[in-house]
PDB file of C-alpha atoms (C1' of nucleotides) in Angstrom:
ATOM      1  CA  UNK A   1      38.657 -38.747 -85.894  1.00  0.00           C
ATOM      2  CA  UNK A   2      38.540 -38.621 -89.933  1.00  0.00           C
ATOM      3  CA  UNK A   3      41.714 -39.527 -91.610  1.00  0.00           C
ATOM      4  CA  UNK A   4      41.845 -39.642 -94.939  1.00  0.00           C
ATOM      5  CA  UNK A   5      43.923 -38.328 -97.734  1.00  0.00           C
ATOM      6  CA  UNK A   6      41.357 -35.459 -98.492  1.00  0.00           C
ATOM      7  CA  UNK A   7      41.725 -34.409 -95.012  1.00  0.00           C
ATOM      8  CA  UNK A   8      45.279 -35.049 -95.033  1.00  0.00           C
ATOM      9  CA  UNK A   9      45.922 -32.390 -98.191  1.00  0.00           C
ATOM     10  CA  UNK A  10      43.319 -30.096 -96.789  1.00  0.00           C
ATOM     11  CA  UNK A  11      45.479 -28.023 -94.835  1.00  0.00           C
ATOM     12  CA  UNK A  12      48.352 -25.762 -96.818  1.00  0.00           C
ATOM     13  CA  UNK A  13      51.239 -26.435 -94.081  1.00  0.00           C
ATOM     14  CA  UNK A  14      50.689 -30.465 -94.959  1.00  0.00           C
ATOM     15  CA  UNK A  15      50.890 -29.931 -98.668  1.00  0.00           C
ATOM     16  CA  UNK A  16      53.639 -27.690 -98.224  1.00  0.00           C
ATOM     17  CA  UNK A  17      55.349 -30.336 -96.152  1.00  0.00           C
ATOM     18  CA  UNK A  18      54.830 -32.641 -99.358  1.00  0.00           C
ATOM     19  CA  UNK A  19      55.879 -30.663-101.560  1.00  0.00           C
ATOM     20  CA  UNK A  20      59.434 -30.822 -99.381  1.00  0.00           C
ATOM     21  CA  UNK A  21      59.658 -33.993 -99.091  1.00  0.00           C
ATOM     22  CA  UNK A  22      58.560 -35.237-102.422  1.00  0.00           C
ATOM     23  CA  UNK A  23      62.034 -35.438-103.245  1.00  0.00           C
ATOM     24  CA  UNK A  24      63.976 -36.399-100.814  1.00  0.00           C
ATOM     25  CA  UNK A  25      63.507 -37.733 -97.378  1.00  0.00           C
ATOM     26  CA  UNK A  26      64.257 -35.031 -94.211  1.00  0.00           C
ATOM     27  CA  UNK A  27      63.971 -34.620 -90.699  1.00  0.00           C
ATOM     28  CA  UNK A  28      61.229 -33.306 -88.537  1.00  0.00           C
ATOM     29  CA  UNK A  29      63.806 -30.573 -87.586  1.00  0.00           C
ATOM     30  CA  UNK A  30      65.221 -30.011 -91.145  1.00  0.00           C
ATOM     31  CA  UNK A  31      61.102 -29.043 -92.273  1.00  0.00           C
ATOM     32  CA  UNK A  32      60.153 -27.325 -89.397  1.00  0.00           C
ATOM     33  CA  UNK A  33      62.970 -24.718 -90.518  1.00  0.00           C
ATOM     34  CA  UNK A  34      60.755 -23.577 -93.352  1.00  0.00           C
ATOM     35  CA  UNK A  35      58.105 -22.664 -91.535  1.00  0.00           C
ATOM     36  CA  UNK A  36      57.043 -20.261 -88.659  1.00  0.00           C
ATOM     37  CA  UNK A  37      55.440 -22.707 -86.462  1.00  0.00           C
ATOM     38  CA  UNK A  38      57.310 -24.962 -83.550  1.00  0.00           C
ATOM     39  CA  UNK A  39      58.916 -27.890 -84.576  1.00  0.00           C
ATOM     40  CA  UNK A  40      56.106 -29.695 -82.415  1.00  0.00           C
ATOM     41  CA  UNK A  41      53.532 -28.199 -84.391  1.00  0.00           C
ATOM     42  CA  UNK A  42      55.176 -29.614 -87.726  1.00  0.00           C
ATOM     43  CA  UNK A  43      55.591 -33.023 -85.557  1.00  0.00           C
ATOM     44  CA  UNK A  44      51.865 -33.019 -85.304  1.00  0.00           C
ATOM     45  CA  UNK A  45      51.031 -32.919 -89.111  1.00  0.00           C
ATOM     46  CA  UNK A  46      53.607 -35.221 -89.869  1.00  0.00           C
ATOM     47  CA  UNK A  47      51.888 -37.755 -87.572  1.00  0.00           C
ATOM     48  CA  UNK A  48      48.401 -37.137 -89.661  1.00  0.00           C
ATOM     49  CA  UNK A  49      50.352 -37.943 -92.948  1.00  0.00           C
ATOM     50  CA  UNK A  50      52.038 -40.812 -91.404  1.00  0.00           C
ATOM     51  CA  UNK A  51      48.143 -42.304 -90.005  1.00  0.00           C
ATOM     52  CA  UNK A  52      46.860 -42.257 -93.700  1.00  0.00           C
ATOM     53  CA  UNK A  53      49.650 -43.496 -95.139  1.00  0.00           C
ATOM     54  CA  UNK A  54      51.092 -40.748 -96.708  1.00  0.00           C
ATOM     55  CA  UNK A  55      54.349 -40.653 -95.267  1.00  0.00           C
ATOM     56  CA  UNK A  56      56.527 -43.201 -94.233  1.00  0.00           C
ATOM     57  CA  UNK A  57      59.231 -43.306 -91.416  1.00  0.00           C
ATOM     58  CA  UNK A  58      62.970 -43.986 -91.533  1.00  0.00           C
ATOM     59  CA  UNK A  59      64.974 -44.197 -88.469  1.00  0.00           C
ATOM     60  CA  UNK A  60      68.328 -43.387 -88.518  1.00  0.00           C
ATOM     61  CA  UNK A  61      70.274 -43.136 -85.174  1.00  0.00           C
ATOM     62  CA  UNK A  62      68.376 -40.422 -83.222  1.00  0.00           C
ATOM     63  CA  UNK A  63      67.329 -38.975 -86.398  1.00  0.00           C
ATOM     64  CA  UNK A  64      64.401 -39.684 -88.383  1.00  0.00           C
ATOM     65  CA  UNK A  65      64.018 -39.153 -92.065  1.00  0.00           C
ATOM     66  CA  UNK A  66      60.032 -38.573 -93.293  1.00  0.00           C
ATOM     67  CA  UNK A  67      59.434 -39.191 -97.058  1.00  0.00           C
ATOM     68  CA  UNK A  68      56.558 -39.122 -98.850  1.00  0.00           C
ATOM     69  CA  UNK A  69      54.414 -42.017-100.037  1.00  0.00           C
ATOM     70  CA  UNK A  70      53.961 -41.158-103.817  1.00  0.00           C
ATOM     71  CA  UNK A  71      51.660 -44.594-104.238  1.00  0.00           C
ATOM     72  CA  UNK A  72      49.247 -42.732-102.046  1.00  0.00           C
ATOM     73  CA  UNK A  73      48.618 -39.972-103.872  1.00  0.00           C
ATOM     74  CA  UNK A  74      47.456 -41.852-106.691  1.00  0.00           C
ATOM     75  CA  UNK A  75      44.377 -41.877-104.823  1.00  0.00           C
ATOM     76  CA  UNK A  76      43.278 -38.461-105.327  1.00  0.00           C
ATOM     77  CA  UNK A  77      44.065 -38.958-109.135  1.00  0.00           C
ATOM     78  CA  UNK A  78      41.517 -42.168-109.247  1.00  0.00           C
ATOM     79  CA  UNK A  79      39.176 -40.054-107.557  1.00  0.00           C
ATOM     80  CA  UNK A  80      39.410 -37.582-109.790  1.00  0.00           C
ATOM     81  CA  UNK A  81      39.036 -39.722-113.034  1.00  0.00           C
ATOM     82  CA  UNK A  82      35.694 -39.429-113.037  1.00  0.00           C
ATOM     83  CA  UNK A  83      35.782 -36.207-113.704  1.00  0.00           C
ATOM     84  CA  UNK A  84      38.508 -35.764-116.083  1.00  0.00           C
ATOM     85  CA  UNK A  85      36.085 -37.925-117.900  1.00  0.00           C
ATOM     86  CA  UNK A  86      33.641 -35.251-117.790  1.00  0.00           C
ATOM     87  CA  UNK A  87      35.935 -32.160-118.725  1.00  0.00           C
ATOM     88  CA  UNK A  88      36.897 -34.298-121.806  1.00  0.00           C
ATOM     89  CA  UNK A  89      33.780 -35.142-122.923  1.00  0.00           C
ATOM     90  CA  UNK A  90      32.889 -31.310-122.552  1.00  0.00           C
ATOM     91  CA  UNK A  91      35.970 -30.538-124.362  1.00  0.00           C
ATOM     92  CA  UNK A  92      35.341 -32.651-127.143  1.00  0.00           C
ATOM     93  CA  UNK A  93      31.757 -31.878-127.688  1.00  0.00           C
ATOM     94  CA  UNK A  94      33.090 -27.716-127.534  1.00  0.00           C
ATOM     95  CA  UNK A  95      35.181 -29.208-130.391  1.00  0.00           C
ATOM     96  CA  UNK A  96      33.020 -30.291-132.171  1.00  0.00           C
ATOM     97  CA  UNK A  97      30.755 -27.526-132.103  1.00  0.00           C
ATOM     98  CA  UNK A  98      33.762 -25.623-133.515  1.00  0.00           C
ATOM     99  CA  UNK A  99      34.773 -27.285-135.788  1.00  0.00           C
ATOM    100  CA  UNK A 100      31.576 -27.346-137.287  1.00  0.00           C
ATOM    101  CA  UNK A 101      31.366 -23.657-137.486  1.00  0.00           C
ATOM    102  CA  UNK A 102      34.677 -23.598-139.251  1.00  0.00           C
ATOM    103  CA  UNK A 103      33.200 -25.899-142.001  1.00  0.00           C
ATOM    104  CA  UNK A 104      30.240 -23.841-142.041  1.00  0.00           C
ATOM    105  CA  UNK A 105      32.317 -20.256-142.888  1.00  0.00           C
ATOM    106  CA  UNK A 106      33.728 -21.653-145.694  1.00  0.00           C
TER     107      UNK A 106
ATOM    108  CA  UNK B   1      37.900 -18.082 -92.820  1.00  0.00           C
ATOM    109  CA  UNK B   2      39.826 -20.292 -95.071  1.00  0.00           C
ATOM    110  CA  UNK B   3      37.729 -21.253 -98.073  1.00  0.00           C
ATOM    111  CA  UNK B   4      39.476 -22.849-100.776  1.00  0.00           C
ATOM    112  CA  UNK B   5      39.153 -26.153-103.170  1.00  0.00           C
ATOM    113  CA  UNK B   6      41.474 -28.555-101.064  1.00  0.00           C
ATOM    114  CA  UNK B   7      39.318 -27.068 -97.971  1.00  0.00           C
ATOM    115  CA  UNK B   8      36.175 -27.882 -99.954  1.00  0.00           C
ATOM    116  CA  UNK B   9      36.845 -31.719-100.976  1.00  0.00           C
ATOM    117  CA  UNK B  10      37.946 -32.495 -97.004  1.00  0.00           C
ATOM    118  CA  UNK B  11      34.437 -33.199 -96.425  1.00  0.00           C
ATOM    119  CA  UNK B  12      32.996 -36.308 -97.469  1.00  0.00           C
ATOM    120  CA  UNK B  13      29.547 -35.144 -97.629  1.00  0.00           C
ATOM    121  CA  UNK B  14      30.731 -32.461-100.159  1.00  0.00           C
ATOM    122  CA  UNK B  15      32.354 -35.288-102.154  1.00  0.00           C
ATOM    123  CA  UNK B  16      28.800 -37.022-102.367  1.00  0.00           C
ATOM    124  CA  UNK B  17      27.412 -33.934-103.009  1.00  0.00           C
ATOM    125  CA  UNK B  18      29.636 -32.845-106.148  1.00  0.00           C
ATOM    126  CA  UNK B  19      29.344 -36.543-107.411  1.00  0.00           C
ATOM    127  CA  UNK B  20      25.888 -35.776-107.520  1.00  0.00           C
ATOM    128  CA  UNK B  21      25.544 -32.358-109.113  1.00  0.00           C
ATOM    129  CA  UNK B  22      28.453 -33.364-111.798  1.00  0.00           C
ATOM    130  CA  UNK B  23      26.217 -34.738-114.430  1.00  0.00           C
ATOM    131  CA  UNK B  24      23.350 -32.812-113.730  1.00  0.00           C
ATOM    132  CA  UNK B  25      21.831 -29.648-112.205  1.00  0.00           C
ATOM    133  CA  UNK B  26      20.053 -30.224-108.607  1.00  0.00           C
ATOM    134  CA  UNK B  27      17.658 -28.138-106.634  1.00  0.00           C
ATOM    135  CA  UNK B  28      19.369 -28.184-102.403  1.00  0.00           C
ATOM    136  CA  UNK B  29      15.459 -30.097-101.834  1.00  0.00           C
ATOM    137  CA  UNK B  30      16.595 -32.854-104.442  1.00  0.00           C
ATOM    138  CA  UNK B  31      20.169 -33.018-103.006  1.00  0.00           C
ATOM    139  CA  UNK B  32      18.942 -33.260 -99.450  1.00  0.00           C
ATOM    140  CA  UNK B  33      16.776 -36.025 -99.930  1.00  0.00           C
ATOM    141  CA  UNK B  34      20.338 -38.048-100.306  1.00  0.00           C
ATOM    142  CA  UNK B  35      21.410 -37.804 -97.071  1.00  0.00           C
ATOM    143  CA  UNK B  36      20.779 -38.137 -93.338  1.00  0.00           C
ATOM    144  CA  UNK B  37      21.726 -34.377 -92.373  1.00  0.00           C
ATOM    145  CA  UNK B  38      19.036 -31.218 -92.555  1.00  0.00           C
ATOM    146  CA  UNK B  39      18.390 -29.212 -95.436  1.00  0.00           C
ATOM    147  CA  UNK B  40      20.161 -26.687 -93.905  1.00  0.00           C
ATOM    148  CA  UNK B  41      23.211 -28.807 -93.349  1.00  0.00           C
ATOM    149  CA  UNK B  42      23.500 -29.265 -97.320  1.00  0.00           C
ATOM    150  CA  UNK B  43      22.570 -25.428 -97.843  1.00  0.00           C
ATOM    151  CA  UNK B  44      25.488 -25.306 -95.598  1.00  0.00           C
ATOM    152  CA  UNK B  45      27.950 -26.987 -98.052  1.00  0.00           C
ATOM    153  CA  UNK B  46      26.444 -25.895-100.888  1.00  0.00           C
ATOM    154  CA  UNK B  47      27.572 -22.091 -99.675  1.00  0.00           C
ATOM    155  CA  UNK B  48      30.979 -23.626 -99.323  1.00  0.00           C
ATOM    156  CA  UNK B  49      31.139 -25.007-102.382  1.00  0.00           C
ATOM    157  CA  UNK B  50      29.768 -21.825-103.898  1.00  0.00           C
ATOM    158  CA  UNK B  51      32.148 -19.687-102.497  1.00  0.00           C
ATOM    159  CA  UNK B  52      35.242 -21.499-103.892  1.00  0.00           C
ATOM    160  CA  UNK B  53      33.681 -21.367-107.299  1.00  0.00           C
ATOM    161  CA  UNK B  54      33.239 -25.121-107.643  1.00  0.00           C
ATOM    162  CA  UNK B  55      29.980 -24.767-107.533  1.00  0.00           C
ATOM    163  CA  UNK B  56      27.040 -22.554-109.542  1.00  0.00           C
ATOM    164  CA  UNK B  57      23.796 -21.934-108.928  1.00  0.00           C
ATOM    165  CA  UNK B  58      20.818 -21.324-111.422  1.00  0.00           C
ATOM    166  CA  UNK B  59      17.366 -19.414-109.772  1.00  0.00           C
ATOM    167  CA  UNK B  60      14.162 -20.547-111.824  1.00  0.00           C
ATOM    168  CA  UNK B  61      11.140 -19.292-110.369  1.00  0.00           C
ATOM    169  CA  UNK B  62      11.495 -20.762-106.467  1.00  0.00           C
ATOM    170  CA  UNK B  63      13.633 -23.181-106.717  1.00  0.00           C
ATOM    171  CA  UNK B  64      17.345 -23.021-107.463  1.00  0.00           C
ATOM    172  CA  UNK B  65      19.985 -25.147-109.469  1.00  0.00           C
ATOM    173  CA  UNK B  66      23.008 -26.587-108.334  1.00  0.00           C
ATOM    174  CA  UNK B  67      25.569 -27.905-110.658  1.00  0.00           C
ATOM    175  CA  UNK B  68      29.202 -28.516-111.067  1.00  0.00           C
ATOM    176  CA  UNK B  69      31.894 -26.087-112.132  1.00  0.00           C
ATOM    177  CA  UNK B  70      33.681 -28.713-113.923  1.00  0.00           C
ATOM    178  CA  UNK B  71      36.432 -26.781-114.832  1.00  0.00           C
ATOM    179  CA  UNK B  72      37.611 -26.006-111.193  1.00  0.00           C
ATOM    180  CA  UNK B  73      38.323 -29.360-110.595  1.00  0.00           C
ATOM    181  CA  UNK B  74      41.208 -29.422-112.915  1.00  0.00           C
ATOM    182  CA  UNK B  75      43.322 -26.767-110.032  1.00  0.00           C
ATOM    183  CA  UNK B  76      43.085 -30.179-108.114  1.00  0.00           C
ATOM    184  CA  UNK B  77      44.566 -31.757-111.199  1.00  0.00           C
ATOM    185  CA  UNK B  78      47.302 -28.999-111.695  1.00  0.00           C
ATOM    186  CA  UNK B  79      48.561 -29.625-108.044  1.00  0.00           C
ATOM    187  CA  UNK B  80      48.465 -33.301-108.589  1.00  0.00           C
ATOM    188  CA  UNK B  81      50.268 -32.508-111.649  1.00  0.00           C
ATOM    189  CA  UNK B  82      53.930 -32.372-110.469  1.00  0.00           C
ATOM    190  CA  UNK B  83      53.690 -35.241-108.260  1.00  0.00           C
ATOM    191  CA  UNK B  84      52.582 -37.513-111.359  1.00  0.00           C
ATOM    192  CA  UNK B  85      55.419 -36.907-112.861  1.00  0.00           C
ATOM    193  CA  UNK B  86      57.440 -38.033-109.711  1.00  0.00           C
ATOM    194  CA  UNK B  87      55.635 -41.310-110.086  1.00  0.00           C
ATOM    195  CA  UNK B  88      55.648 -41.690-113.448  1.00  0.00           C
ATOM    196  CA  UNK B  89      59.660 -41.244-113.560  1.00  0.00           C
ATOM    197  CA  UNK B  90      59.916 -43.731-111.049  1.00  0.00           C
ATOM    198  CA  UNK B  91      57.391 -46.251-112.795  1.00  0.00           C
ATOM    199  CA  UNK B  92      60.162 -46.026-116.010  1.00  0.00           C
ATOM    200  CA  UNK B  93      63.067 -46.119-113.585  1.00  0.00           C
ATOM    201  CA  UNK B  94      61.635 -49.685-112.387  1.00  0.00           C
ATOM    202  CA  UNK B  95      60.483 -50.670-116.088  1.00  0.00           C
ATOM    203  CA  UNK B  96      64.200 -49.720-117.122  1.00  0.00           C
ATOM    204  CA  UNK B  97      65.474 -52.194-114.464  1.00  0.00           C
ATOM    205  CA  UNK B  98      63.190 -54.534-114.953  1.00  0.00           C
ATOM    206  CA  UNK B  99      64.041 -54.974-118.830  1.00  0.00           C
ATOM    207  CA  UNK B 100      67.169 -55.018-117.548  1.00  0.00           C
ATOM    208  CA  UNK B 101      66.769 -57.749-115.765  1.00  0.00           C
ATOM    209  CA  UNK B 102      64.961 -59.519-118.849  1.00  0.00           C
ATOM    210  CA  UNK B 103      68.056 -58.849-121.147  1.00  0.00           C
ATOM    211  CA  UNK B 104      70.308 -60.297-118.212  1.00  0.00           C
ATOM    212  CA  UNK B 105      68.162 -63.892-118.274  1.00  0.00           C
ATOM    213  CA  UNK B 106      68.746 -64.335-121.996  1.00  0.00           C
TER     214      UNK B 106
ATOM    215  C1'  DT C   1      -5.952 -12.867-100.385  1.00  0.00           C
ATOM    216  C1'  DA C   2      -4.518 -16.733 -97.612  1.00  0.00           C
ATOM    217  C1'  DT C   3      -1.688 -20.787 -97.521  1.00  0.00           C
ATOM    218  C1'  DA C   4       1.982 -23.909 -98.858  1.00  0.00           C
ATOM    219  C1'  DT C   5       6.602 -24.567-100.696  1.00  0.00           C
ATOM    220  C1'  DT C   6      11.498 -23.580-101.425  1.00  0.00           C
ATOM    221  C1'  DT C   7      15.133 -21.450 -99.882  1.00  0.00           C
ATOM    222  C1'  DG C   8      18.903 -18.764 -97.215  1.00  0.00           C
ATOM    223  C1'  DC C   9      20.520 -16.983 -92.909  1.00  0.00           C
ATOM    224  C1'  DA C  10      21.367 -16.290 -87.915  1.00  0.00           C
ATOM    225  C1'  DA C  11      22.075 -18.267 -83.422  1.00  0.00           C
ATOM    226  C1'  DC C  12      23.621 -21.827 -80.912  1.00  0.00           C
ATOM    227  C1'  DC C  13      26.394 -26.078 -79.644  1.00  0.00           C
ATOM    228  C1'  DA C  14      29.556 -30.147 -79.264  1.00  0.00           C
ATOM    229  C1'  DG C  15      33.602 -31.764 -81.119  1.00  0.00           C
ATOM    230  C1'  DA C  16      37.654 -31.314 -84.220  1.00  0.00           C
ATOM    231  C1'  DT C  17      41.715 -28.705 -85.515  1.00  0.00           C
ATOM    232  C1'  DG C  18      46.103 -26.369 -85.364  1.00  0.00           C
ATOM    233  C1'  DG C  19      48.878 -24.110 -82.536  1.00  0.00           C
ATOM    234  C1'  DT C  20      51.597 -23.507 -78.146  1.00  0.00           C
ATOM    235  C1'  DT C  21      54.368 -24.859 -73.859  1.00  0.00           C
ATOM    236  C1'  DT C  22      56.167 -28.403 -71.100  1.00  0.00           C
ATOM    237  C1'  DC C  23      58.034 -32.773 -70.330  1.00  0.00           C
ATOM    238  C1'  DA C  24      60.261 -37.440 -71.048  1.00  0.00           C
ATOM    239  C1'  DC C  25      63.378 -40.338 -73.378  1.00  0.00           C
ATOM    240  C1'  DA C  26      66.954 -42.135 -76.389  1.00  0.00           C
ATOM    241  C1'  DA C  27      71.188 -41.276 -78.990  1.00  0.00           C
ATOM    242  C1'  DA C  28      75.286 -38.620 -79.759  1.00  0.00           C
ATOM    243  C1'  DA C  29      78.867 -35.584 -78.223  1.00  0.00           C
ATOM    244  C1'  DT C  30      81.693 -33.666 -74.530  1.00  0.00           C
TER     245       DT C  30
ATOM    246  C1'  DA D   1      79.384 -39.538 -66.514  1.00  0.00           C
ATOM    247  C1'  DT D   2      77.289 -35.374 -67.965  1.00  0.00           C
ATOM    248  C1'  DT D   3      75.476 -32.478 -71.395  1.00  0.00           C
ATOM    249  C1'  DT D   4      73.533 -31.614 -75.801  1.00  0.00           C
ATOM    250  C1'  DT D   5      70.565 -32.864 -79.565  1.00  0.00           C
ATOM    251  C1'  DG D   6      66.502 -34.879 -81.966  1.00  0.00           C
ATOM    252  C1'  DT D   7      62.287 -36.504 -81.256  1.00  0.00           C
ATOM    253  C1'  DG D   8      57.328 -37.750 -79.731  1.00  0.00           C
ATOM    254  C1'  DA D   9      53.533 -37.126 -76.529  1.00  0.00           C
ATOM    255  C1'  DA D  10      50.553 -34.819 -73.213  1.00  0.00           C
ATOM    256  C1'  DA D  11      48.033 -30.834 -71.604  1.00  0.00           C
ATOM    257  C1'  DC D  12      46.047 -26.775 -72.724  1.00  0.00           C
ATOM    258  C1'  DC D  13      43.782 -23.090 -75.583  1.00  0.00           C
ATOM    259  C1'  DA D  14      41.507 -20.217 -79.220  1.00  0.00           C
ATOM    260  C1'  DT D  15      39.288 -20.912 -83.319  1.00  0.00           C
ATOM    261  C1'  DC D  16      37.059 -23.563 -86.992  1.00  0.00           C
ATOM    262  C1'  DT D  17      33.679 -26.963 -88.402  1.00  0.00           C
ATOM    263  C1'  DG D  18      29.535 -29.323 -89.212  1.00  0.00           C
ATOM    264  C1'  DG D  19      25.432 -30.022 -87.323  1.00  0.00           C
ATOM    265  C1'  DT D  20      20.949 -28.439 -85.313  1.00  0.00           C
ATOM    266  C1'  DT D  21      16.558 -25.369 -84.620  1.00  0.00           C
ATOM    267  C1'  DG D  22      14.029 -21.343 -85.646  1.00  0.00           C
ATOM    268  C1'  DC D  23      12.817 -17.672 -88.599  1.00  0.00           C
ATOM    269  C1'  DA D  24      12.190 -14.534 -92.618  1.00  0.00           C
ATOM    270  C1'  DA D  25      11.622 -13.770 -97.567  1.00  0.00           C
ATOM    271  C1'  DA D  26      10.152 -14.934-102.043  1.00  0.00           C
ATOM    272  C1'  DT D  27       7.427 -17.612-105.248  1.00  0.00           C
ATOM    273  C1'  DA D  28       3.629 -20.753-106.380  1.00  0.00           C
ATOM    274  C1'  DT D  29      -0.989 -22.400-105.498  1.00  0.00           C
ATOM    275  C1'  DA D  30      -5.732 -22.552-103.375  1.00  0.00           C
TER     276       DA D  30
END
DNA sequence: TATATTTGCAACCAGATGGTTTCACAAAAT
DNA sequence: ATTTTGTGAAACCATCTGGTTGCAAATATA
């Protein structure tokens, strides 16, 4: 069984369930209300964010508050250094380029 | 059929095959000869990664190139976007009370 | 022209995935 | 003490996924 981050975001319902709880932390029941599958379902891809670390658990009473794990997301954005190095270089060499042709026209 | 970038990055062969690709232009042969899996397994993922755009291919003669849409990768970036800025704010929130706390020890 | 190379596509298959229903258990409310 | 509420886990199911083998088409080479 993978169970990563990438896996983690890959499915809409999970990132929409980040997206709610990026803010503030909320029951299983409270996110399950915003969406059209069981409350069991939403259960299920809150355990898969809670394996890789993406969300963390807070008991309170009978109640149990989810929030999200922002640390962990900083993962995707290292991974994707590498290649906001690459869309800068590109961006800078397209810059170049015109700014040469604006020296040239005059 | 769900087929989009989040989708497309799940797999970690995919990730080895866009780190590949990014810098320069690969024939499916080429890319194969990387990994364990078939030919036909990468053709596989190269589809995938054709269909949501992060990839693009180049025929010459026989053979066909594979390289990186660069600038798809920033939608990742976008998404990642809002939840920087959660981290970020809390990163100054815990600078602010850490200077704080420096002030307090003079 | 005949053969080799490069590739994509279809068919098939085991295992993963996302959903449901059902159940068990602990905490709160009656 | 009994009922209600909030939750996780198990069993089940249809569909998706990632892999394989086999084949057909197009281009290059003999």
């Amino acid at each position: 069984m993978r169970r990563d981050i990438f896996q983690a975001i890959a499915d809409p319902t999970r990132r929409a369930i980040i997206a709610l709880i990026a803010l503030q932390a909320m029951t299983p029941n409270a996110i399950a209300e915003n969406f059209n599958s069981t409350r069991q379902a939403v259960s299920k891809h809150l355990r898969i964010l809670t394996e890789c670390k993406l969300v963390k658990q807070q008991q309170q009473g009978r109640e149990i508050y989810y929030s999200l794990q922002i640390e962990k997301m900083k993962e995707i954005d290292k991974w994707l250094e590498q290649y906001r190095k690459i869309w800068e270089t590109r961006f800078n060499q397209l810059d170049k380029v015109l700014s040469t042709i604006k020296k040239q026209k005059k």
